Amino acid sequence: MIEKNISLKPYNTFGLDAEAKLLARVSDVIDLQAVLADSKLINEERFVLGGGSNILLTKDVDALVIKNEISGIQLVEETDDSYIVRSGAGVVWHQLVMHCIENGYAGIENLSLIPGNVGAAPMQNIGAYGVELKDVFHSLEAVEITTGNVQTFSASDCEFGYRESVFKRKLKGQFIISSVSLLLTKEAKLNTSYGAIEEELERLKIQSPSTKDVSQAVINIRQSKLPDPKVLGNSGSFFKNPVVPTSKFEELRSMFPNIPGYPAGESTKLAAGWLIEQCGWKGKVVGNAGSHAKQALVLVNYGNATGVEIFNLSEQIMCSVYDTFGVQLEREVNVY
Ligand code: FAD
Ligand code: NAP
């Protein structure tokens, strides 16, 4: 069934009140192919929606919104030391993480509590606490919008990068991801050196952590630092951490000795949150929008902000970071 003039407010974590001209919920690939082939809808622009946790809606969506609700998690292969687990694109990402932890499939515990659905995870190669989707990725299936054909993509086909993939670049708007398969291990190779994980494990008095313990530590840290979108609308980190030539980092460090920098291949990754905070934005409220008091990188809707207000705030932040540091921030959130 195609719904008309639907408010997208419950479907985006910024809580922005944009309206979709048309909305179709699809629960399997056949359903999706039927919607794509429907002659009455053929001239409509298409807009794919997952959990709405990485979008900024600056206007009504004059398009057919395809809400991906393809469910199901299956173990498709088991070897002596690994598992391949396939998940429908409409599964909530954190539910997949919990399912894996409960069944002893290791490798995604650091990605606990990232909002959104499985189908969007490859879009920006989601990452947190030193682990990215690409580290556990096996393959995905996606439906081509123009033909309805199903194609399989390997990791190299996806061209994953830092919060990047081929689906945000060369193939933008061309495919709808229908399932994602992960390669997980039987033996856990825990990564606890990132951020405050070790500190949190110590606080919990855990000396030999399991995947479940690491997941719980990540959940605790995230809940203590990040605004809950149900309470305060947001889309997580609004900007990517900029990666600059190391010579630029050294130049900046001579002027700002405390500037954090992390090796990223030959280059250096800066912490966008630190740059924004130094420019005085942390906790600042402008109209109905602002930068969060605990993490400057997260822009928030304090109640009745419009997408344009949040977009304009992001412009101001980008200008002041550029003026102060000569560094161009790039938005991570998908702006419509
Ligand atoms: P949506 O917002 O619905 O869509 C995002 C983009 O993907 C859109 O362009 C959409 O058209 C496209 N898309 C969605 N589904 C599909 C599909 N099936 N096929 C093709 N295109 C599709 N991200 C991180 O990487 N790491 C984090 O630690 C993290 N923490 C966050 C914390 C908070 C509090 C919030 C609100 C967000 C955070 N995010 C993080 C961002 C966000 O959760 C992820 O980017 C997530 O993968 C988005 O999923 P979604 O289903 O909500 O995507
Ligand atoms: P944090 O621990 O305060 O660290 C600040 C920044 O420094 C992070 O962005 C992180 O980069 C970088 N960093 C910290 N330790 C690092 C290390 N050992 N090696 C390389 N880089 C390091 O960050 P936070 O805000 O609390 O977030 C914690 C994790 O959750 C981060 O990985 C972050 O990306 C992720 N997160 C993402 C979003 C999102 O929407 N994308 C939202 C919330 C949290 P990276 O971001 O590259 O990891």
PDB file of C-alpha atoms in Angstrom, residues 89-253:
ATOM      1  CA  ALA A  89      18.421  -4.513   5.657  1.00  0.00           C
ATOM      2  CA  GLY A  90      15.465  -3.499   7.833  1.00  0.00           C
ATOM      3  CA  VAL A  91      16.820  -5.132  11.003  1.00  0.00           C
ATOM      4  CA  VAL A  92      17.815  -2.607  13.671  1.00  0.00           C
ATOM      5  CA  TRP A  93      21.626  -2.597  13.761  1.00  0.00           C
ATOM      6  CA  HIS A  94      21.877  -2.907  17.555  1.00  0.00           C
ATOM      7  CA  GLN A  95      19.515  -5.914  17.494  1.00  0.00           C
ATOM      8  CA  LEU A  96      21.907  -7.628  15.087  1.00  0.00           C
ATOM      9  CA  VAL A  97      24.821  -6.815  17.419  1.00  0.00           C
ATOM     10  CA  MET A  98      22.932  -8.272  20.399  1.00  0.00           C
ATOM     11  CA  HIS A  99      21.966 -11.375  18.403  1.00  0.00           C
ATOM     12  CA  CYS A 100      25.627 -11.947  17.481  1.00  0.00           C
ATOM     13  CA  ILE A 101      26.838 -11.498  21.048  1.00  0.00           C
ATOM     14  CA  GLU A 102      24.196 -13.892  22.405  1.00  0.00           C
ATOM     15  CA  ASN A 103      25.184 -16.535  19.867  1.00  0.00           C
ATOM     16  CA  GLY A 104      28.955 -16.200  20.320  1.00  0.00           C
ATOM     17  CA  TYR A 105      29.656 -14.508  16.965  1.00  0.00           C
ATOM     18  CA  ALA A 106      32.501 -12.102  17.736  1.00  0.00           C
ATOM     19  CA  GLY A 107      33.682  -8.947  15.994  1.00  0.00           C
ATOM     20  CA  ILE A 108      30.954  -6.296  16.208  1.00  0.00           C
ATOM     21  CA  GLU A 109      30.798  -5.702  19.953  1.00  0.00           C
ATOM     22  CA  ASN A 110      32.490  -2.275  19.609  1.00  0.00           C
ATOM     23  CA  LEU A 111      29.686  -1.239  17.245  1.00  0.00           C
ATOM     24  CA  SER A 112      27.024  -1.626  19.948  1.00  0.00           C
ATOM     25  CA  LEU A 113      24.216   0.900  20.208  1.00  0.00           C
ATOM     26  CA  ILE A 114      24.825   2.626  16.866  1.00  0.00           C
ATOM     27  CA  PRO A 115      21.318   3.710  15.841  1.00  0.00           C
ATOM     28  CA  GLY A 116      19.807   2.876  12.486  1.00  0.00           C
ATOM     29  CA  ASN A 117      19.239  -0.199  10.378  1.00  0.00           C
ATOM     30  CA  VAL A 118      21.539  -2.839   8.929  1.00  0.00           C
ATOM     31  CA  GLY A 119      20.913  -1.684   5.330  1.00  0.00           C
ATOM     32  CA  ALA A 120      22.425   1.732   5.959  1.00  0.00           C
ATOM     33  CA  ALA A 121      25.514   0.407   7.747  1.00  0.00           C
ATOM     34  CA  PRO A 122      27.525  -0.077   4.526  1.00  0.00           C
ATOM     35  CA  MET A 123      26.519   3.384   3.235  1.00  0.00           C
ATOM     36  CA  GLN A 124      29.063   5.153   5.412  1.00  0.00           C
ATOM     37  CA  ASN A 125      30.956   2.067   6.597  1.00  0.00           C
ATOM     38  CA  ILE A 126      29.769   2.707  10.167  1.00  0.00           C
ATOM     39  CA  GLY A 127      32.496   2.795  12.740  1.00  0.00           C
ATOM     40  CA  ALA A 128      33.128   3.302  16.428  1.00  0.00           C
ATOM     41  CA  TYR A 129      35.837   2.558  18.957  1.00  0.00           C
ATOM     42  CA  GLY A 130      38.408   1.445  16.403  1.00  0.00           C
ATOM     43  CA  VAL A 131      36.160  -0.995  14.493  1.00  0.00           C
ATOM     44  CA  GLU A 132      34.466  -0.352  11.167  1.00  0.00           C
ATOM     45  CA  LEU A 133      31.859  -2.378   9.307  1.00  0.00           C
ATOM     46  CA  LYS A 134      34.493  -3.220   6.677  1.00  0.00           C
ATOM     47  CA  ASP A 135      36.470  -5.196   9.318  1.00  0.00           C
ATOM     48  CA  VAL A 136      33.660  -7.782   9.568  1.00  0.00           C
ATOM     49  CA  PHE A 137      32.011  -7.351   6.189  1.00  0.00           C
ATOM     50  CA  HIS A 138      31.478 -10.385   3.934  1.00  0.00           C
ATOM     51  CA  SER A 139      29.112  -9.191   1.178  1.00  0.00           C
ATOM     52  CA  LEU A 140      25.798  -7.501   0.532  1.00  0.00           C
ATOM     53  CA  GLU A 141      22.890  -7.786  -1.834  1.00  0.00           C
ATOM     54  CA  ALA A 142      21.306  -4.726  -3.372  1.00  0.00           C
ATOM     55  CA  VAL A 143      18.493  -4.090  -5.809  1.00  0.00           C
ATOM     56  CA  GLU A 144      19.236  -1.785  -8.724  1.00  0.00           C
ATOM     57  CA  ILE A 145      16.612   0.958  -8.771  1.00  0.00           C
ATOM     58  CA  THR A 146      16.273   1.255 -12.549  1.00  0.00           C
ATOM     59  CA  THR A 147      16.125  -2.479 -13.379  1.00  0.00           C
ATOM     60  CA  GLY A 148      15.038  -4.224 -10.156  1.00  0.00           C
ATOM     61  CA  ASN A 149      17.958  -6.650 -10.599  1.00  0.00           C
ATOM     62  CA  VAL A 150      19.631  -8.029  -7.494  1.00  0.00           C
ATOM     63  CA  GLN A 151      23.418  -7.671  -7.399  1.00  0.00           C
ATOM     64  CA  THR A 152      25.955  -9.033  -4.930  1.00  0.00           C
ATOM     65  CA  PHE A 153      28.754  -6.729  -3.777  1.00  0.00           C
ATOM     66  CA  SER A 154      32.013  -7.918  -2.198  1.00  0.00           C
ATOM     67  CA  ALA A 155      34.014  -5.733   0.196  1.00  0.00           C
ATOM     68  CA  SER A 156      36.210  -4.467  -2.633  1.00  0.00           C
ATOM     69  CA  ASP A 157      33.138  -3.646  -4.764  1.00  0.00           C
ATOM     70  CA  CYS A 158      31.888  -1.467  -1.891  1.00  0.00           C
ATOM     71  CA  GLU A 159      35.073   0.679  -1.924  1.00  0.00           C
ATOM     72  CA  PHE A 160      34.843   1.296   1.812  1.00  0.00           C
ATOM     73  CA  GLY A 161      36.736   4.250   3.242  1.00  0.00           C
ATOM     74  CA  TYR A 162      36.552   6.374   6.378  1.00  0.00           C
ATOM     75  CA  ARG A 163      32.747   6.886   6.740  1.00  0.00           C
ATOM     76  CA  GLU A 164      32.542   6.288   2.986  1.00  0.00           C
ATOM     77  CA  SER A 165      31.516   3.719   0.405  1.00  0.00           C
ATOM     78  CA  VAL A 166      30.760   3.460  -3.284  1.00  0.00           C
ATOM     79  CA  PHE A 167      27.050   3.936  -2.396  1.00  0.00           C
ATOM     80  CA  LYS A 168      27.731   7.493  -1.193  1.00  0.00           C
ATOM     81  CA  ARG A 169      29.874   8.264  -4.243  1.00  0.00           C
ATOM     82  CA  LYS A 170      29.875   6.585  -7.681  1.00  0.00           C
ATOM     83  CA  LEU A 171      26.679   4.570  -7.136  1.00  0.00           C
ATOM     84  CA  LYS A 172      24.806   7.204  -5.113  1.00  0.00           C
ATOM     85  CA  GLY A 173      21.041   6.776  -5.491  1.00  0.00           C
ATOM     86  CA  GLN A 174      21.370   3.713  -7.743  1.00  0.00           C
ATOM     87  CA  PHE A 175      20.926   0.745  -5.373  1.00  0.00           C
ATOM     88  CA  ILE A 176      18.783  -0.256  -2.417  1.00  0.00           C
ATOM     89  CA  ILE A 177      20.647  -2.572  -0.075  1.00  0.00           C
ATOM     90  CA  SER A 178      18.438  -5.548   0.814  1.00  0.00           C
ATOM     91  CA  SER A 179      20.736  -7.696   2.977  1.00  0.00           C
ATOM     92  CA  VAL A 180      24.195  -7.583   4.515  1.00  0.00           C
ATOM     93  CA  SER A 181      26.373 -10.603   5.399  1.00  0.00           C
ATOM     94  CA  LEU A 182      29.070 -10.406   8.061  1.00  0.00           C
ATOM     95  CA  LEU A 183      32.098 -12.642   8.629  1.00  0.00           C
ATOM     96  CA  LEU A 184      32.418 -13.085  12.381  1.00  0.00           C
ATOM     97  CA  THR A 185      34.801 -15.174  14.437  1.00  0.00           C
ATOM     98  CA  LYS A 186      34.441 -17.874  17.077  1.00  0.00           C
ATOM     99  CA  GLU A 187      37.425 -16.624  19.024  1.00  0.00           C
ATOM    100  CA  ALA A 188      37.020 -13.028  20.162  1.00  0.00           C
ATOM    101  CA  LYS A 189      39.881 -10.657  19.322  1.00  0.00           C
ATOM    102  CA  LEU A 190      38.828  -7.857  21.608  1.00  0.00           C
ATOM    103  CA  ASN A 191      39.760  -4.267  20.867  1.00  0.00           C
ATOM    104  CA  THR A 192      39.586  -2.359  24.147  1.00  0.00           C
ATOM    105  CA  SER A 193      42.375   0.169  23.650  1.00  0.00           C
ATOM    106  CA  TYR A 194      40.161   2.825  22.069  1.00  0.00           C
ATOM    107  CA  GLY A 195      38.528   5.713  23.868  1.00  0.00           C
ATOM    108  CA  ALA A 196      37.331   5.028  27.390  1.00  0.00           C
ATOM    109  CA  ILE A 197      36.601   1.265  27.025  1.00  0.00           C
ATOM    110  CA  GLU A 198      39.436   0.131  29.315  1.00  0.00           C
ATOM    111  CA  GLU A 199      38.552   2.751  31.892  1.00  0.00           C
ATOM    112  CA  GLU A 200      34.918   1.622  31.848  1.00  0.00           C
ATOM    113  CA  LEU A 201      35.888  -2.071  32.169  1.00  0.00           C
ATOM    114  CA  GLU A 202      38.045  -1.133  35.156  1.00  0.00           C
ATOM    115  CA  ARG A 203      35.150   0.755  36.684  1.00  0.00           C
ATOM    116  CA  LEU A 204      32.992  -2.355  36.186  1.00  0.00           C
ATOM    117  CA  LYS A 205      35.832  -4.386  37.847  1.00  0.00           C
ATOM    118  CA  ILE A 206      36.143  -6.684  34.818  1.00  0.00           C
ATOM    119  CA  GLN A 207      39.637  -8.069  34.249  1.00  0.00           C
ATOM    120  CA  SER A 208      39.074 -10.700  31.537  1.00  0.00           C
ATOM    121  CA  PRO A 209      36.302  -9.221  29.439  1.00  0.00           C
ATOM    122  CA  SER A 210      34.010 -11.164  27.127  1.00  0.00           C
ATOM    123  CA  THR A 211      32.427  -9.698  23.977  1.00  0.00           C
ATOM    124  CA  LYS A 212      29.339  -9.030  26.106  1.00  0.00           C
ATOM    125  CA  ASP A 213      31.413  -7.048  28.633  1.00  0.00           C
ATOM    126  CA  VAL A 214      33.009  -4.934  25.912  1.00  0.00           C
ATOM    127  CA  SER A 215      29.590  -4.326  24.404  1.00  0.00           C
ATOM    128  CA  GLN A 216      28.228  -3.273  27.803  1.00  0.00           C
ATOM    129  CA  ALA A 217      31.192  -0.932  28.355  1.00  0.00           C
ATOM    130  CA  VAL A 218      30.544   0.701  24.957  1.00  0.00           C
ATOM    131  CA  ILE A 219      26.825   0.987  25.758  1.00  0.00           C
ATOM    132  CA  ASN A 220      27.580   2.638  29.115  1.00  0.00           C
ATOM    133  CA  ILE A 221      29.994   5.156  27.590  1.00  0.00           C
ATOM    134  CA  ARG A 222      27.635   6.006  24.765  1.00  0.00           C
ATOM    135  CA  GLN A 223      24.677   6.443  27.110  1.00  0.00           C
ATOM    136  CA  SER A 224      26.704   8.747  29.349  1.00  0.00           C
ATOM    137  CA  LYS A 225      27.995  10.963  26.502  1.00  0.00           C
ATOM    138  CA  LEU A 226      25.535  10.992  23.653  1.00  0.00           C
ATOM    139  CA  PRO A 227      22.096  12.572  23.650  1.00  0.00           C
ATOM    140  CA  ASP A 228      19.274  10.052  23.265  1.00  0.00           C
ATOM    141  CA  PRO A 229      17.431  11.041  20.062  1.00  0.00           C
ATOM    142  CA  LYS A 230      14.130  10.167  21.759  1.00  0.00           C
ATOM    143  CA  VAL A 231      14.815  12.955  24.238  1.00  0.00           C
ATOM    144  CA  LEU A 232      16.892  15.407  22.174  1.00  0.00           C
ATOM    145  CA  GLY A 233      16.766  15.148  18.392  1.00  0.00           C
ATOM    146  CA  ASN A 234      20.165  14.558  16.780  1.00  0.00           C
ATOM    147  CA  SER A 235      21.928  12.542  14.125  1.00  0.00           C
ATOM    148  CA  GLY A 236      25.117  11.645  15.982  1.00  0.00           C
ATOM    149  CA  SER A 237      28.322  13.209  14.669  1.00  0.00           C
ATOM    150  CA  PHE A 238      27.261  15.879  12.222  1.00  0.00           C
ATOM    151  CA  PHE A 239      30.705  16.183  10.608  1.00  0.00           C
ATOM    152  CA  LYS A 240      33.407  13.686   9.696  1.00  0.00           C
ATOM    153  CA  ASN A 241      36.766  13.888  11.390  1.00  0.00           C
ATOM    154  CA  PRO A 242      38.942  15.654   8.803  1.00  0.00           C
ATOM    155  CA  VAL A 243      41.986  13.816   7.508  1.00  0.00           C
ATOM    156  CA  VAL A 244      44.794  16.244   6.648  1.00  0.00           C
ATOM    157  CA  PRO A 245      48.377  15.913   5.396  1.00  0.00           C
ATOM    158  CA  THR A 246      50.672  15.297   8.369  1.00  0.00           C
ATOM    159  CA  SER A 247      52.623  18.468   7.445  1.00  0.00           C
ATOM    160  CA  LYS A 248      49.394  20.450   7.990  1.00  0.00           C
ATOM    161  CA  PHE A 249      48.924  18.738  11.356  1.00  0.00           C
ATOM    162  CA  GLU A 250      52.495  19.652  12.398  1.00  0.00           C
ATOM    163  CA  GLU A 251      51.858  23.249  11.342  1.00  0.00           C
ATOM    164  CA  LEU A 252      48.665  23.316  13.430  1.00  0.00           C
ATOM    165  CA  ARG A 253      50.417  21.693  16.387  1.00  0.00           C
TER     166      ARG A 253
END
